[in-house]
Amino acid sequence: AGAGAGLAQLVHEGARRGYEPLAALGGIPGMVGGAIAMNAGGRYGEISASVKSLRILRPGGAVDDVPAARVRFSYRAADLGGGCVLGAVLAPSAGSPKAAQARLAEVMAYKKETQPLADWSAGCIFKNPEPSPGAKDKLSASRLLEEAGLKGVRVGAIVVSERHANFFVNEGGGTAADVRCLIDRAREAVHKRTGVTLACEVQMWGFDE
């Protein structure tokens, strides 16, 4: 798959062919290259589980084919050594197309119930923070945002989703500057209430972190 291939197309084609691990990525927006660079995923699994090798453009201009075993994948990140993903060979385990499609339907049903899939967004804005040492429960960025009263808060045409507080929805005409302003406002509100500083899942281009 080339880096510019749509992730949704890959997921649905994979399910049609019986590649059930790809069904875990149902409902995630974006392209294959971006999904690999951030190790996209969620409660059902991550794309790194299906990557066999990567084609990477190095900062100096060289193009390398790299086995996935040589790339350190972590939560919403892949160590690409400063390079860019040009494409990847994916080798998810194959099974029954019927089972794979049923799994995808299950994933999509859950996300349609809990996330604003029909609206324009970049997916989740913040990473879930690491829990404090000894804490029993994982922290949820969405819950922290909701408890800070951020649902419905807006900057211009960008608004925090009422359905899932970690989604910032563009209602039409919103700008990157609006998104960044809302990110800063949300991060400040959560930190003031809890002391937790949320880290962005989206990557900033043209803005300082």
GROMACS .gro file of C-alpha atoms in nm:
model
  209
    1ALA     CA    1   0.000   0.000   0.000
    2GLY     CA    2   0.129   0.345  -0.089
    3ALA     CA    3   0.145   0.611   0.180
    4GLY     CA    4  -0.130   0.806   0.005
    5ALA     CA    5  -0.378   0.518   0.002
    6GLY     CA    6  -0.688   0.585   0.206
    7LEU     CA    7  -0.691   0.393   0.532
    8ALA     CA    8  -1.067   0.330   0.514
    9GLN     CA    9  -1.029   0.174   0.169
   10LEU     CA   10  -0.748  -0.051   0.293
   11VAL     CA   11  -0.954  -0.161   0.594
   12HIS     CA   12  -1.264  -0.246   0.393
   13GLU     CA   13  -1.068  -0.424   0.120
   14GLY     CA   14  -0.879  -0.616   0.389
   15ALA     CA   15  -1.203  -0.727   0.553
   16ARG     CA   16  -1.336  -0.839   0.215
   17ARG     CA   17  -1.030  -1.062   0.180
   18GLY     CA   18  -1.050  -1.198   0.534
   19TYR     CA   19  -0.776  -0.990   0.701
   20GLU     CA   20  -0.941  -0.953   1.038
   21PRO     CA   21  -0.658  -0.758   1.214
   22LEU     CA   22  -0.719  -0.465   0.980
   23ALA     CA   23  -1.078  -0.443   1.103
   24ALA     CA   24  -0.936  -0.296   1.426
   25LEU     CA   25  -0.866   0.022   1.227
   26GLY     CA   26  -1.225   0.076   1.116
   27GLY     CA   27  -1.344   0.436   1.152
   28ILE     CA   28  -0.995   0.590   1.179
   29PRO     CA   29  -0.954   0.880   0.933
   30GLY     CA   30  -0.649   0.949   0.719
   31MET     CA   31  -0.402   0.776   0.492
   32VAL     CA   32  -0.183   0.469   0.528
   33GLY     CA   33   0.142   0.665   0.563
   34GLY     CA   34   0.010   0.877   0.846
   35ALA     CA   35  -0.147   0.577   1.015
   36ILE     CA   36   0.188   0.397   1.019
   37ALA     CA   37   0.387   0.704   1.127
   38MET     CA   38   0.162   0.742   1.433
   39ASN     CA   39   0.089   0.371   1.481
   40ALA     CA   40  -0.282   0.441   1.451
   41GLY     CA   41  -0.522   0.227   1.647
   42GLY     CA   42  -0.747   0.213   1.947
   43ARG     CA   43  -0.912  -0.029   2.185
   44TYR     CA   44  -0.929  -0.298   1.915
   45GLY     CA   45  -0.565  -0.295   1.803
   46GLU     CA   46  -0.296  -0.100   1.615
   47ILE     CA   47  -0.172  -0.096   1.256
   48SER     CA   48   0.179  -0.206   1.361
   49ALA     CA   49   0.041  -0.557   1.418
   50SER     CA   50  -0.010  -0.589   1.041
   51VAL     CA   51   0.304  -0.418   0.905
   52LYS     CA   52   0.568  -0.646   0.756
   53SER     CA   53   0.804  -0.386   0.605
   54LEU     CA   54   0.825  -0.015   0.532
   55ARG     CA   55   0.960   0.194   0.246
   56ILE     CA   56   1.109   0.506   0.403
   57LEU     CA   57   1.244   0.826   0.246
   58ARG     CA   58   1.543   0.932   0.453
   59PRO     CA   59   1.623   1.300   0.526
   60GLY     CA   60   1.922   1.281   0.290
   61GLY     CA   61   1.709   1.154   0.000
   62ALA     CA   62   1.787   0.781   0.017
   63VAL     CA   63   1.498   0.534  -0.004
   64ASP     CA   64   1.520   0.226   0.218
   65ASP     CA   65   1.305  -0.084   0.252
   66VAL     CA   66   1.306  -0.165   0.623
   67PRO     CA   67   1.164  -0.472   0.801
   68ALA     CA   68   0.902  -0.373   1.056
   69ALA     CA   69   1.105  -0.554   1.323
   70ARG     CA   70   1.368  -0.279   1.292
   71VAL     CA   71   1.116  -0.001   1.358
   72ARG     CA   72   1.027   0.075   1.719
   73PHE     CA   73   0.650   0.115   1.734
   74SER     CA   74   0.492   0.255   2.049
   75TYR     CA   75   0.169   0.421   2.158
   76ARG     CA   76   0.078   0.655   1.871
   77ALA     CA   77   0.433   0.670   1.742
   78ALA     CA   78   0.685   0.499   1.516
   79ASP     CA   79   1.058   0.573   1.527
   80LEU     CA   80   1.134   0.644   1.160
   81GLY     CA   81   1.467   0.814   1.221
   82GLY     CA   82   1.334   1.142   1.085
   83GLY     CA   83   1.220   0.981   0.761
   84CYS     CA   84   0.884   0.974   0.585
   85VAL     CA   85   0.676   0.667   0.501
   86LEU     CA   86   0.642   0.613   0.125
   87GLY     CA   87   0.456   0.285   0.154
   88ALA     CA   88   0.439  -0.045   0.336
   89VAL     CA   89   0.387  -0.415   0.290
   90LEU     CA   90   0.112  -0.532   0.521
   91ALA     CA   91   0.076  -0.898   0.607
   92PRO     CA   92  -0.213  -0.938   0.852
   93SER     CA   93  -0.316  -1.292   0.931
   94ALA     CA   94  -0.583  -1.413   0.690
   95GLY     CA   95  -0.899  -1.590   0.793
   96SER     CA   96  -1.262  -1.601   0.699
   97PRO     CA   97  -1.392  -1.300   0.500
   98LYS     CA   98  -1.724  -1.347   0.679
   99ALA     CA   99  -1.556  -1.325   1.022
  100ALA     CA  100  -1.344  -1.027   0.918
  101GLN     CA  101  -1.644  -0.837   0.786
  102ALA     CA  102  -1.842  -0.917   1.100
  103ARG     CA  103  -1.555  -0.786   1.312
  104LEU     CA  104  -1.540  -0.466   1.107
  105ALA     CA  105  -1.915  -0.421   1.144
  106GLU     CA  106  -1.876  -0.460   1.521
  107VAL     CA  107  -1.598  -0.200   1.535
  108MET     CA  108  -1.789   0.046   1.317
  109ALA     CA  109  -2.110   0.005   1.518
  110TYR     CA  110  -1.925   0.088   1.840
  111LYS     CA  111  -1.758   0.393   1.687
  112LYS     CA  112  -2.075   0.526   1.530
  113GLU     CA  113  -2.235   0.505   1.873
  114THR     CA  114  -1.954   0.680   2.057
  115GLN     CA  115  -1.770   0.901   1.804
  116PRO     CA  116  -1.871   1.176   1.558
  117LEU     CA  117  -1.778   0.973   1.249
  118ALA     CA  118  -2.010   1.170   1.020
  119ASP     CA  119  -1.840   1.501   1.104
  120TRP     CA  120  -1.514   1.648   0.976
  121SER     CA  121  -1.233   1.584   1.223
  122ALA     CA  122  -0.878   1.453   1.244
  123GLY     CA  123  -0.972   1.180   1.489
  124CYS     CA  124  -0.858   1.204   1.848
  125ILE     CA  125  -0.667   1.522   1.931
  126PHE     CA  126  -0.489   1.416   2.252
  127LYS     CA  127  -0.314   1.099   2.364
  128ASN     CA  128  -0.443   0.923   2.671
  129PRO     CA  129  -0.200   1.023   2.948
  130GLU     CA  130   0.008   0.775   3.138
  131PRO     CA  131  -0.150   0.688   3.475
  132SER     CA  132   0.031   0.778   3.793
  133PRO     CA  133   0.248   0.503   3.949
  134GLY     CA  134   0.026   0.267   4.144
  135ALA     CA  135  -0.296   0.393   3.985
  136LYS     CA  136  -0.546   0.119   3.903
  137ASP     CA  137  -0.734   0.291   3.623
  138LYS     CA  138  -0.604   0.424   3.293
  139LEU     CA  139  -0.663   0.792   3.230
  140SER     CA  140  -0.883   0.887   2.936
  141ALA     CA  141  -0.817   1.215   2.755
  142SER     CA  142  -1.182   1.227   2.653
  143ARG     CA  143  -1.300   1.191   3.013
  144LEU     CA  144  -1.058   1.458   3.137
  145LEU     CA  145  -1.180   1.698   2.868
  146GLU     CA  146  -1.544   1.624   2.941
  147GLU     CA  147  -1.501   1.666   3.317
  148ALA     CA  148  -1.331   2.002   3.252
  149GLY     CA  149  -1.653   2.117   3.083
  150LEU     CA  150  -1.510   2.140   2.733
  151LYS     CA  151  -1.784   1.970   2.532
  152GLY     CA  152  -1.938   2.231   2.301
  153VAL     CA  153  -1.657   2.483   2.352
  154ARG     CA  154  -1.555   2.639   2.022
  155VAL     CA  155  -1.306   2.863   1.850
  156GLY     CA  156  -1.445   2.990   1.522
  157ALA     CA  157  -1.590   2.693   1.333
  158ILE     CA  158  -1.396   2.435   1.537
  159VAL     CA  159  -1.595   2.286   1.825
  160VAL     CA  160  -1.532   2.015   2.084
  161SER     CA  161  -1.770   1.733   1.994
  162GLU     CA  162  -2.069   1.676   2.221
  163ARG     CA  163  -2.045   1.305   2.145
  164HIS     CA  164  -1.675   1.252   2.222
  165ALA     CA  165  -1.474   1.533   2.381
  166ASN     CA  166  -1.143   1.423   2.225
  167PHE     CA  167  -1.275   1.501   1.876
  168PHE     CA  168  -1.257   1.860   1.752
  169VAL     CA  169  -1.509   1.901   1.470
  170ASN     CA  170  -1.485   2.147   1.181
  171GLU     CA  171  -1.834   2.280   1.112
  172GLY     CA  172  -1.715   2.453   0.795
  173GLY     CA  173  -1.445   2.714   0.738
  174GLY     CA  174  -1.240   2.637   1.045
  175THR     CA  175  -0.864   2.697   1.023
  176ALA     CA  176  -0.555   2.529   1.162
  177ALA     CA  177  -0.506   2.835   1.381
  178ASP     CA  178  -0.856   2.780   1.526
  179VAL     CA  179  -0.771   2.417   1.602
  180ARG     CA  180  -0.445   2.517   1.768
  181CYS     CA  181  -0.617   2.782   1.978
  182LEU     CA  182  -0.878   2.531   2.094
  183ILE     CA  183  -0.605   2.276   2.172
  184ASP     CA  184  -0.428   2.531   2.392
  185ARG     CA  185  -0.752   2.628   2.566
  186ALA     CA  186  -0.847   2.266   2.631
  187ARG     CA  187  -0.502   2.170   2.754
  188GLU     CA  188  -0.496   2.466   2.993
  189ALA     CA  189  -0.841   2.383   3.131
  190VAL     CA  190  -0.753   2.019   3.198
  191HIS     CA  191  -0.419   2.111   3.357
  192LYS     CA  192  -0.582   2.372   3.581
  193ARG     CA  193  -0.839   2.119   3.701
  194THR     CA  194  -0.624   1.806   3.734
  195GLY     CA  195  -0.256   1.895   3.697
  196VAL     CA  196  -0.237   1.669   3.391
  197THR     CA  197  -0.078   1.814   3.076
  198LEU     CA  198  -0.229   1.645   2.772
  199ALA     CA  199   0.005   1.559   2.483
  200CYS     CA  200  -0.119   1.596   2.127
  201GLU     CA  201  -0.187   1.290   1.917
  202VAL     CA  202  -0.207   1.505   1.603
  203GLN     CA  203   0.124   1.645   1.482
  204MET     CA  204   0.173   2.019   1.440
  205TRP     CA  205   0.307   2.157   1.111
  206GLY     CA  206   0.398   2.525   1.122
  207PHE     CA  207   0.320   2.556   1.494
  208ASP     CA  208   0.537   2.504   1.799
  209GLU     CA  209   0.429   2.220   2.028
   0.00000   0.00000   0.00000
